[in-house]
Coordinates of C-alpha atoms and ligand atoms in Angstrom, one line a residue:
M417 CA -6.1 34.9 43.8
T418 CA -8.3 31.7 42.7
L419 CA -10.3 31.2 39.4
K420 CA -13.2 31.5 41.6
H421 CA -12.1 35.1 42.4
L422 CA -11.3 35.7 38.7
T423 CA -14.9 34.6 37.5
T424 CA -16.6 36.4 40.4
A425 CA -14.7 39.5 39.5
L426 CA -15.2 39.5 35.7
A427 CA -18.9 38.7 36.6
A428 CA -18.9 41.3 38.9
A429 CA -17.5 43.7 36.3
L430 CA -19.8 42.8 33.5
C431 CA -22.8 42.8 36.3
V432 CA -23.8 39.5 35.9
A433 CA -26.2 38.0 38.2
G434 CA -24.9 35.7 40.8
A435 CA -26.6 32.7 42.2
G436 CA -29.7 33.9 44.1
A437 CA -30.0 37.0 41.9
G438 CA -32.2 37.2 39.0
L439 CA -35.3 35.2 39.5
A440 CA -36.5 34.7 43.1
Q441 CA -35.7 31.4 44.4
D442 CA -38.9 30.5 45.5
A443 CA -40.2 31.2 41.9
V444 CA -38.1 28.1 40.7
P445 CA -40.7 25.4 40.2
P446 CA -39.8 22.0 41.6
V447 CA -37.8 19.6 39.7
Q448 CA -40.2 17.8 37.3
K449 CA -39.3 14.3 35.8
V450 CA -38.3 14.9 32.1
T451 CA -40.6 12.7 29.9
A452 CA -41.4 12.6 26.0
A453 CA -44.2 15.1 26.8
T454 CA -42.0 17.5 28.5
P455 CA -41.8 20.9 26.1
P456 CA -38.3 21.5 24.5
P457 CA -35.7 22.9 26.9
K458 CA -35.3 27.1 26.1
L459 CA -31.6 27.0 26.0
V460 CA -29.2 24.5 24.6
V461 CA -25.6 25.0 26.4
M462 CA -23.1 23.3 24.1
I463 CA -19.3 23.0 25.7
A464 CA -16.4 21.5 24.0
V465 CA -13.5 20.8 26.2
D466 CA -10.3 20.7 24.0
Q467 CA -8.0 17.5 24.5
F468 CA -10.6 16.4 27.4
S469 CA -9.8 12.8 26.5
A470 CA -12.0 9.8 27.7
D471 CA -9.1 8.8 29.5
L472 CA -8.9 12.1 31.6
F473 CA -12.6 11.9 32.2
A474 CA -12.3 8.3 33.6
Q475 CA -9.4 9.1 35.7
Y476 CA -10.6 12.3 37.4
R477 CA -14.1 11.5 37.2
S478 CA -14.1 10.2 41.1
H479 CA -12.5 13.5 42.2
F480 CA -15.1 15.7 40.5
T481 CA -17.6 17.5 42.8
G482 CA -18.7 20.5 40.7
G483 CA -20.0 20.8 37.3
L484 CA -18.2 17.8 35.7
A485 CA -19.9 15.8 38.9
R486 CA -23.2 17.3 37.6
L487 CA -22.7 16.1 34.1
A488 CA -21.5 12.9 35.1
S489 CA -24.7 12.3 36.8
G490 CA -26.7 12.8 33.7
V491 CA -26.9 10.7 30.7
V492 CA -23.2 9.7 30.1
F493 CA -21.4 8.0 27.0
P494 CA -18.1 7.4 28.3
S495 CA -16.8 5.9 25.0
G496 CA -17.9 8.9 22.4
Y497 CA -15.8 8.7 19.4
Q498 CA -14.1 11.4 17.3
A499 CA -14.6 8.5 14.6
H500 CA -12.0 9.8 12.0
G501 CA -8.5 9.7 11.6
A502 CA -7.1 13.2 11.7
T503 CA -7.8 13.7 15.3
E504 CA -6.9 17.8 15.6
T505 CA -8.6 20.7 17.1
C506 CA -10.3 21.8 13.7
P507 CA -11.7 18.5 12.3
G508 CA -12.9 17.9 15.8
H509 CA -14.7 20.9 16.4
S510 CA -16.3 20.8 13.0
T511 CA -18.1 17.3 13.8
I512 CA -19.7 18.4 17.1
L513 CA -22.6 20.5 15.9
T514 CA -22.8 19.7 12.3
G515 CA -23.4 15.6 12.5
N516 CA -20.8 15.2 9.9
H517 CA -17.6 13.5 10.0
P518 CA -14.5 15.7 8.4
A519 CA -14.9 13.9 5.0
H520 CA -18.4 16.1 4.7
T521 CA -17.6 19.3 6.9
G522 CA -14.5 19.6 4.6
I523 CA -12.4 20.5 7.7
I524 CA -9.9 17.5 7.3
A525 CA -6.7 18.9 9.2
N526 CA -5.9 22.1 11.2
N527 CA -3.9 23.0 8.1
F528 CA -4.1 21.7 4.6
F529 CA -2.9 22.5 1.0
D530 CA -4.5 24.2 -2.0
L531 CA -1.8 23.6 -4.6
S532 CA -3.9 26.3 -6.8
A533 CA -3.9 28.8 -4.0
A534 CA -2.6 32.1 -5.0
R535 CA 0.0 32.2 -2.0
E536 CA 3.4 30.8 -2.4
D537 CA 3.3 28.0 0.2
K538 CA 0.0 26.8 -0.8
R539 CA -0.9 26.3 2.8
L540 CA -4.2 27.3 4.3
Y541 CA -5.5 27.4 7.8
C542 CA -8.7 25.8 8.5
A543 CA -10.6 28.7 9.3
E544 CA -9.2 31.5 7.2
D545 CA -10.2 33.3 4.0
E546 CA -6.9 32.8 1.8
T547 CA -8.7 35.4 -0.8
V548 CA -8.0 38.1 1.5
P549 CA -4.9 39.9 0.3
G550 CA -1.6 40.2 2.3
T551 CA -2.5 37.0 4.3
S552 CA -0.9 33.9 5.2
S553 CA -1.7 30.7 7.0
R554 CA 0.6 31.5 10.2
S555 CA -0.9 32.3 13.4
G556 CA -1.7 36.1 13.5
Q557 CA -1.5 36.5 9.9
Y558 CA -4.5 35.2 8.5
A559 CA -8.1 36.5 8.0
P560 CA -10.2 34.3 10.4
S561 CA -13.3 32.7 8.2
V562 CA -16.0 30.2 8.3
D563 CA -15.8 29.8 4.6
H564 CA -14.1 26.3 4.5
L565 CA -16.7 24.6 6.6
M566 CA -18.9 22.7 4.1
V567 CA -22.0 22.1 6.1
P568 CA -24.6 24.0 8.2
T569 CA -24.1 23.8 11.8
L570 CA -27.0 23.5 14.7
G571 CA -27.3 26.9 15.1
D572 CA -27.5 27.6 11.0
L573 CA -30.3 25.2 10.8
M574 CA -32.1 26.6 14.2
K575 CA -32.0 29.9 12.7
A576 CA -33.1 28.8 9.2
H577 CA -35.9 27.0 11.3
D578 CA -37.1 29.9 13.4
P579 CA -35.3 33.3 12.9
R580 CA -36.0 34.1 16.6
A581 CA -33.6 31.6 17.8
Q582 CA -30.2 33.1 19.1
V583 CA -26.7 31.7 18.7
V584 CA -23.8 32.8 20.6
S585 CA -20.5 31.2 20.3
V586 CA -17.5 32.0 22.6
A587 CA -14.2 30.1 22.8
G588 CA -10.5 30.4 23.8
K589 CA -9.4 29.4 20.1
D590 CA -10.8 30.9 16.8
R591 CA -11.2 27.5 15.3
A592 CA -13.3 26.4 18.0
A593 CA -15.9 29.3 18.2
I594 CA -16.3 29.3 14.4
M595 CA -16.8 25.8 13.5
M596 CA -19.1 25.1 16.2
G597 CA -20.9 28.4 15.7
G598 CA -21.2 28.3 11.9
R599 CA -22.4 31.0 9.7
Q600 CA -25.3 32.6 11.0
A601 CA -24.2 33.0 14.9
D602 CA -25.3 36.4 16.3
E603 CA -22.3 36.9 18.1
L604 CA -18.9 34.6 17.7
M605 CA -15.7 35.4 19.3
W606 CA -12.6 34.2 20.9
L607 CA -9.8 35.1 23.3
A608 CA -6.9 37.5 22.3
P609 CA -4.3 39.1 24.2
T610 CA -6.8 42.3 24.0
G611 CA -9.4 40.0 25.8
L612 CA -11.8 38.9 23.1
T613 CA -11.7 39.7 19.1
S614 CA -13.9 38.3 16.5
Y615 CA -13.6 38.3 12.6
R616 CA -11.8 41.3 10.8
G617 CA -14.4 44.3 10.6
R618 CA -16.7 42.7 12.8
A619 CA -17.4 44.8 16.0
L620 CA -17.9 43.2 19.2
S621 CA -21.5 43.8 21.1
P622 CA -21.1 46.4 24.0
T623 CA -21.5 43.3 26.3
A624 CA -18.4 41.3 24.6
T625 CA -16.3 44.7 24.4
Q626 CA -16.9 44.9 28.2
A627 CA -16.2 41.5 28.7
G628 CA -12.6 41.9 26.8
T629 CA -12.1 44.7 28.7
A630 CA -12.4 42.7 32.1
I631 CA -10.5 39.6 30.6
A632 CA -7.5 42.1 29.3
A633 CA -7.3 43.4 32.9
A634 CA -6.8 40.0 34.1
I635 CA -4.4 39.0 31.4
A636 CA -2.3 42.0 32.7
Q637 CA -2.0 41.0 36.3
S638 CA 0.4 38.4 37.2
R639 CA -0.8 35.2 38.9
P640 CA 1.0 33.3 41.8
G641 CA 0.8 29.7 41.6
L642 CA -1.9 27.8 42.6
T643 CA -2.2 25.5 45.6
L644 CA -1.5 22.0 45.1
P645 CA -4.5 19.8 46.7
A646 CA -3.7 16.5 48.5
D647 CA -5.9 14.8 45.5
C648 CA -2.8 16.3 43.1
A649 CA 0.1 15.1 45.0
A650 CA 1.0 11.8 43.4
H651 CA 1.5 13.6 40.0
D652 CA 3.7 16.2 41.5
I653 CA 7.2 14.5 39.8
A654 CA 9.7 16.3 37.7
I655 CA 10.0 15.1 34.2
P656 CA 13.3 16.3 32.4
I657 CA 12.8 17.7 28.6
D658 CA 15.1 17.6 26.0
K659 CA 15.7 21.5 25.6
G660 CA 16.5 21.7 29.5
G661 CA 14.2 22.2 32.4
T662 CA 11.3 19.8 33.7
V663 CA 7.5 19.6 33.5
G664 CA 5.2 18.2 35.9
T665 CA 5.4 20.1 38.7
G666 CA 4.0 23.5 37.9
R667 CA 1.3 25.6 39.6
L668 CA 0.2 27.5 36.6
A669 CA 1.9 30.8 37.9
R670 CA 2.6 33.6 35.5
D671 CA 3.9 37.2 34.9
G672 CA 1.6 40.1 34.1
G673 CA 0.8 40.0 30.3
D674 CA 1.8 36.6 29.5
F675 CA -0.9 35.8 27.3
R676 CA 0.5 32.3 26.2
R677 CA 0.5 31.1 30.1
F678 CA -3.0 32.8 30.5
M679 CA -4.3 30.4 27.9
A680 CA -2.6 27.3 29.3
S681 CA -4.3 28.0 32.5
P682 CA -7.9 27.6 34.3
E683 CA -8.4 31.6 33.9
A684 CA -8.6 31.2 30.1
D685 CA -11.9 28.8 30.6
G686 CA -13.1 31.2 33.6
A687 CA -12.9 34.1 31.1
V688 CA -14.9 32.2 28.4
L689 CA -17.6 31.1 30.9
A690 CA -17.8 34.6 32.5
A691 CA -18.2 36.3 29.2
A692 CA -20.6 33.5 28.2
T693 CA -22.6 34.2 31.4
A694 CA -22.7 38.0 30.5
L695 CA -23.6 37.3 26.9
R696 CA -26.5 34.9 28.1
Q697 CA -27.8 37.6 30.2
A698 CA -27.5 40.3 27.8
R699 CA -29.3 39.0 25.2
R700 CA -31.8 37.1 27.5
L701 CA -30.9 33.7 25.9
G702 CA -33.4 31.1 27.0
E703 CA -35.9 33.5 27.8
G704 CA -37.7 34.0 24.5
E705 CA -40.0 32.0 22.4
A706 CA -37.6 30.2 20.4
T707 CA -34.8 27.8 21.8
D708 CA -31.4 29.6 21.7
L709 CA -28.1 28.1 21.5
L710 CA -24.9 29.4 23.6
I711 CA -21.4 27.3 22.7
L712 CA -18.4 27.6 24.6
G713 CA -15.0 26.2 23.8
L714 CA -12.8 25.7 26.6
S715 CA -9.1 25.7 25.3
A716 CA -7.1 25.5 28.5
T717 CA -6.9 21.7 28.9
D718 CA -5.5 21.5 25.3
Y719 CA -2.7 24.3 25.8
I720 CA -1.6 22.4 29.3
G721 CA -1.5 18.9 27.5
H722 CA 0.5 20.0 24.8
G723 CA 2.8 22.3 26.9
V724 CA 3.3 20.2 30.0
G725 CA 1.6 16.7 29.2
T726 CA -1.5 15.0 31.0
E727 CA -0.4 13.1 33.7
G728 CA 1.6 15.8 35.7
S729 CA 0.6 18.2 38.6
E730 CA -0.5 20.9 36.1
M731 CA -3.1 18.9 34.6
C732 CA -4.6 17.8 37.7
L733 CA -5.0 21.5 38.9
Q734 CA -6.5 22.2 35.5
M735 CA -9.0 19.3 35.8
L736 CA -10.4 20.1 39.1
A737 CA -10.6 24.0 38.6
L738 CA -12.4 23.0 35.1
D739 CA -15.0 21.4 37.4
R740 CA -15.1 24.1 39.9
E741 CA -15.6 26.6 37.2
L742 CA -18.2 24.5 35.3
G743 CA -19.8 24.3 38.6
D744 CA -20.0 27.9 39.3
F745 CA -21.2 28.5 35.5
F746 CA -24.2 26.2 35.9
T747 CA -25.1 27.6 39.6
R748 CA -25.6 31.2 37.5
L749 CA -27.7 29.4 35.0
D750 CA -29.8 27.7 37.8
A751 CA -30.5 31.0 39.1
T752 CA -32.2 32.3 36.3
G753 CA -34.7 29.3 36.5
I754 CA -34.2 29.0 32.4
D755 CA -35.0 25.0 31.3
Y756 CA -31.6 24.3 29.5
V757 CA -29.7 21.4 28.4
V758 CA -26.0 20.7 28.4
A759 CA -24.1 18.7 26.2
L760 CA -20.3 18.4 26.7
T761 CA -17.5 16.7 24.7
A762 CA -14.1 17.0 23.2
D763 CA -12.8 17.7 19.9
H764 CA -10.0 15.1 20.3
G765 CA -8.5 13.1 23.1
G766 CA -4.7 12.9 23.8
H767 CA -2.1 11.1 25.9
D768 CA 1.0 11.9 27.5
M769 CA 4.4 12.7 26.8
P770 CA 6.6 9.7 25.8
E771 CA 9.1 10.4 28.9
R772 CA 6.6 10.1 31.6
N773 CA 4.6 7.4 29.6
R774 CA 7.8 5.5 29.7
Q775 CA 8.4 5.9 33.5
N776 CA 4.3 5.2 33.9
G777 CA 4.4 1.4 32.4
W778 CA 4.6 2.2 29.0
P779 CA 8.3 1.7 27.5
A780 CA 7.2 1.6 23.9
A781 CA 6.5 5.4 24.0
E782 CA 8.8 7.4 21.8
R783 CA 9.3 10.4 19.8
V784 CA 9.5 10.7 16.1
A785 CA 12.7 10.1 14.3
R786 CA 14.2 13.2 12.4
T787 CA 14.4 10.7 9.3
L788 CA 10.8 11.4 8.9
D789 CA 11.0 15.2 8.0
P790 CA 8.9 15.5 5.0
A791 CA 11.4 18.1 3.7
A792 CA 14.6 15.6 3.6
I793 CA 12.5 12.6 2.3
G794 CA 11.0 14.9 -0.3
K795 CA 14.5 16.3 -1.4
A796 CA 16.2 12.3 -1.3
V797 CA 13.6 11.2 -3.3
A798 CA 13.4 13.8 -6.0
E799 CA 17.2 13.7 -6.2
K800 CA 17.0 9.8 -6.9
L801 CA 14.3 10.1 -9.5
G802 CA 15.5 13.4 -11.3
L803 CA 12.5 15.1 -10.3
P804 CA 11.7 19.2 -9.8
Q805 CA 11.6 20.1 -6.0
P806 CA 9.8 20.5 -3.8
L807 CA 8.3 17.2 -4.6
F808 CA 5.5 17.2 -2.3
H809 CA 3.7 19.5 0.5
A810 CA 3.4 18.4 4.0
D811 CA 2.5 19.9 7.3
G812 CA 4.7 17.6 9.4
P813 CA 6.0 13.9 9.6
F814 CA 2.4 12.4 9.0
G815 CA -0.8 12.8 7.4
D816 CA -1.7 14.5 4.1
M817 CA 0.8 14.6 1.6
Y818 CA 0.3 16.7 -1.6
L819 CA 2.4 15.7 -4.6
S820 CA 3.6 18.9 -6.7
K821 CA 1.5 20.2 -9.7
A822 CA 4.9 20.6 -11.7
L823 CA 4.9 16.8 -12.3
T824 CA 3.8 15.0 -15.2
P825 CA 1.4 12.3 -14.7
A826 CA 4.1 9.9 -15.3
Q827 CA 6.1 11.4 -13.0
R828 CA 3.2 11.8 -10.2
K829 CA 3.0 7.8 -10.6
T830 CA 6.7 7.4 -10.3
A831 CA 7.2 9.4 -7.4
L832 CA 4.0 8.3 -5.3
A833 CA 5.2 4.6 -5.8
E834 CA 8.9 5.6 -4.5
L835 CA 7.2 8.0 -1.6
V836 CA 5.0 5.2 -0.5
A837 CA 7.6 2.7 -0.6
R838 CA 10.0 4.9 1.6
Y839 CA 7.6 5.8 4.1
R840 CA 6.6 2.2 4.6
A841 CA 9.9 1.0 5.1
H842 CA 10.3 3.4 8.0
P843 CA 10.2 1.5 11.4
Q844 CA 7.9 4.0 12.9
V845 CA 5.3 4.0 10.2
E846 CA 2.3 2.2 10.4
A847 CA 0.8 2.3 7.0
V848 CA 0.6 4.8 3.7
V849 CA -2.7 5.0 2.3
T850 CA -3.4 6.8 -1.3
A851 CA -6.3 8.9 -1.9
E852 CA -7.3 6.4 -4.5
E853 CA -7.9 3.8 -2.2
L854 CA -10.0 6.2 0.0
A855 CA -12.1 8.1 -2.7
S856 CA -14.1 4.7 -3.6
R857 CA -14.7 3.5 -0.2
P858 CA -17.8 4.1 1.9
I859 CA -18.1 5.5 4.9
S860 CA -18.5 3.0 7.5
K861 CA -21.7 2.3 9.4
R862 CA -20.2 0.2 11.9
A863 CA -19.6 0.9 15.5
A864 CA -16.8 3.4 15.7
D865 CA -14.2 1.1 18.2
T866 CA -14.4 -1.3 15.5
W867 CA -13.1 0.7 12.3
S868 CA -10.3 -0.2 10.6
L869 CA -7.6 2.1 9.9
L870 CA -8.9 2.8 6.5
D871 CA -12.7 3.3 8.0
K872 CA -11.1 6.2 10.1
L873 CA -8.9 7.6 7.3
R874 CA -11.9 7.6 5.0
A875 CA -14.2 9.6 7.5
S876 CA -11.2 12.4 7.3
Y877 CA -11.0 12.1 3.3
N878 CA -12.4 14.8 1.3
A879 CA -11.8 14.6 -2.5
Q880 CA -11.3 18.4 -2.8
R881 CA -9.1 18.9 0.4
S882 CA -7.1 15.6 1.1
G883 CA -3.6 14.9 0.0
D884 CA -2.4 12.2 -2.6
F885 CA -1.4 10.1 0.1
I886 CA -1.4 9.8 3.7
V887 CA 1.2 8.8 6.2
V888 CA 0.1 7.2 9.5
L889 CA 2.3 6.7 12.5
K890 CA 2.6 3.8 14.9
D891 CA 0.7 4.2 18.2
R892 CA 2.7 5.8 20.8
V893 CA 5.0 7.7 18.4
T894 CA 4.9 11.3 19.7
P895 CA 5.0 13.1 16.4
I896 CA 7.3 15.9 18.2
P897 CA 11.0 15.3 17.5
E898 CA 12.1 16.9 20.5
S899 CA 10.6 18.2 23.8
G900 CA 11.0 21.9 24.4
L901 CA 9.3 24.4 27.1
G902 CA 5.7 24.6 25.9
Y903 CA 5.6 21.7 23.6
V904 CA 5.9 18.4 24.7
A905 CA 2.9 16.3 23.7
T906 CA 0.1 16.2 21.1
H907 CA -3.0 14.2 19.3
G908 CA -4.0 14.1 15.8
S909 CA -3.5 10.3 15.7
V910 CA -5.6 7.6 14.3
W911 CA -5.5 5.7 17.5
D912 CA -8.1 5.5 20.4
Y913 CA -6.5 7.7 23.0
D914 CA -6.7 10.6 20.4
R915 CA -10.2 9.8 19.2
R916 CA -12.0 8.5 22.3
V917 CA -13.8 11.5 24.2
P918 CA -16.7 11.9 26.3
M919 CA -20.1 12.9 25.7
L920 CA -22.2 14.2 28.5
F921 CA -25.8 15.3 28.6
W922 CA -27.6 16.9 31.7
R923 CA -31.0 18.7 31.9
K924 CA -33.0 19.1 35.3
G925 CA -35.1 16.6 35.5
L926 CA -33.3 14.2 33.1
A927 CA -32.9 10.9 34.6
G928 CA -29.5 9.7 34.3
F929 CA -28.2 6.7 32.8
E930 CA -24.7 5.2 31.6
Q931 CA -24.3 3.8 28.1
P932 CA -20.5 2.5 27.4
N933 CA -21.1 1.3 24.3
A934 CA -19.4 3.3 21.7
V935 CA -21.2 6.4 20.1
M936 CA -19.8 9.3 18.0
T937 CA -19.4 13.0 18.4
V938 CA -21.7 13.4 14.9
D939 CA -24.6 11.6 17.0
I940 CA -24.9 15.2 19.2
L941 CA -26.4 17.3 16.5
P942 CA -29.2 14.6 15.7
T943 CA -29.7 14.1 19.4
L944 CA -30.2 17.9 20.2
A945 CA -32.3 18.5 17.3
A946 CA -34.5 16.1 18.3
L947 CA -34.8 17.3 21.9
I948 CA -35.6 20.6 20.8
G949 CA -38.1 19.6 18.0
L950 CA -36.0 20.7 15.0
P951 CA -36.5 19.0 11.8
L952 CA -33.5 17.6 10.5
D953 CA -32.6 15.8 7.0
M954 CA -31.2 12.6 8.1
S955 CA -29.6 12.0 4.9
K956 CA -27.5 15.2 5.5
V957 CA -25.6 13.9 8.6
D958 CA -23.5 11.0 9.5
G959 CA -24.7 10.8 13.0
R960 CA -27.9 9.4 14.6
C961 CA -30.0 10.5 17.3
L962 CA -29.2 9.4 20.6
D963 CA -32.3 8.8 23.0
L964 CA -31.6 10.4 26.0
L965 CA -34.7 8.9 28.0
S966 CA -34.0 5.8 29.9
G967 CA -37.1 3.3 29.9
P968 CA -39.4 2.8 26.8
E969 CA -39.6 6.6 26.1
S970 CA -37.6 8.2 23.5
S971 CA -36.4 11.6 22.9
C972 CA -35.5 10.8 19.4
R973 CA -38.8 11.6 17.3
Ligands
ZN1031 ZN1 -8.1 20.5 20.0

């Protein structure tokens, strides 16, 4: 079974009009060049491909023939930046449709700590409501929520401006659907073992329910491996991993009911695209008086990157499948005759597992040392200074660290000095920065590729949410101590391989051009707002409008 079959089967099950259906082909007007006088598009399609780094886009660009080739013929910013320091999924998605850095969205990490929270471990998931009794921040135990997002999204602003505007958000991950969808989305959902799900207590629409049933049926079926195309043959090299087994030569086969492997395969993206197609049709998005917004979060690239790295046969299969799936999705949209604009970017970049990086010309790549385990460091420092434990809270070997509330002001000072010195002395640590250093610093107005380490961390710093100090690892140190099946590589660092993402814009009749200088994902909201004539208070955003019209005309009003 190919992915096209899955999408087609889902589309058929959902009664989605295929290419050629809907509006008659001869009713589609000839392509008119988009100018400053062209009316706004009727539908904005925002696509975030999780972990789709600028490096992956560059590597596979010449191999794309489908949807990504179409976008690459439009307006291309190959050096988009998730400019901030903590390049994780939740912060990254929070920048895309808010125009704000995590410093202002409040989404500083996937998980952060609130030492005054009622729950014992004080740890909060970025997209949960921790006040719901009986919940924890652990996967499957939290109540999904948008409450932590401190700013409105494009959809929220569109609906405030014109209540007729419809907003639909569908993603592989809850945090992608939520952080891009915002508070006012008409429908918001993500993939689950049962197909599709949403907030607790929020019923799915009949169309979403039907799509979820079809997706659940697809998950229940086993899937044979994909055929490796010739383009991917050079990637087909087995790399041993620490806990036994190899990665690199996979074909994305899985057993029936294996949801984890379903998510780490092009099937998951196909399911989101098929559901989005069905919801577009059911709600007639793009066919009303106001411009509508359809948001898609495609997560498979990220699960594959984490599970088997970015340079094996598996990622090659995924890149080519994503291109095909997006091509099919756009073909279906074309058939409706709707004037739509597509923006595609990523929540962060990524890079390969150190074992393969060392084989591919990067001998410096290594895994984080066990000596950077925060629990061990906290214990040693507390014992040395005679302070209560736990001394501080952390979500891993780097990032935000929160000193215990049990410390007196004098103890905090002593503990902070000792911890900073100890971390700084570690050979894998690039820098340790205190909240105090960041608090007084303005957010940089310079191009994101020139930002200093402090500039990056400042864009991730929020006084209410950030830790007391932040640990930055050296570049090419992968913060996973040991590779195991399903988790070999990651992102989240301040380094450009995790910050650089493509930013692509396409609309029928819009002349393409390429701008290689650095732009930012916080520029997407002002750019789209201008394109659809949505008034925007520029003092409330960190980004700027990108002019999508080549030549002297401008799409920025
Ligand atoms: Zn991500």
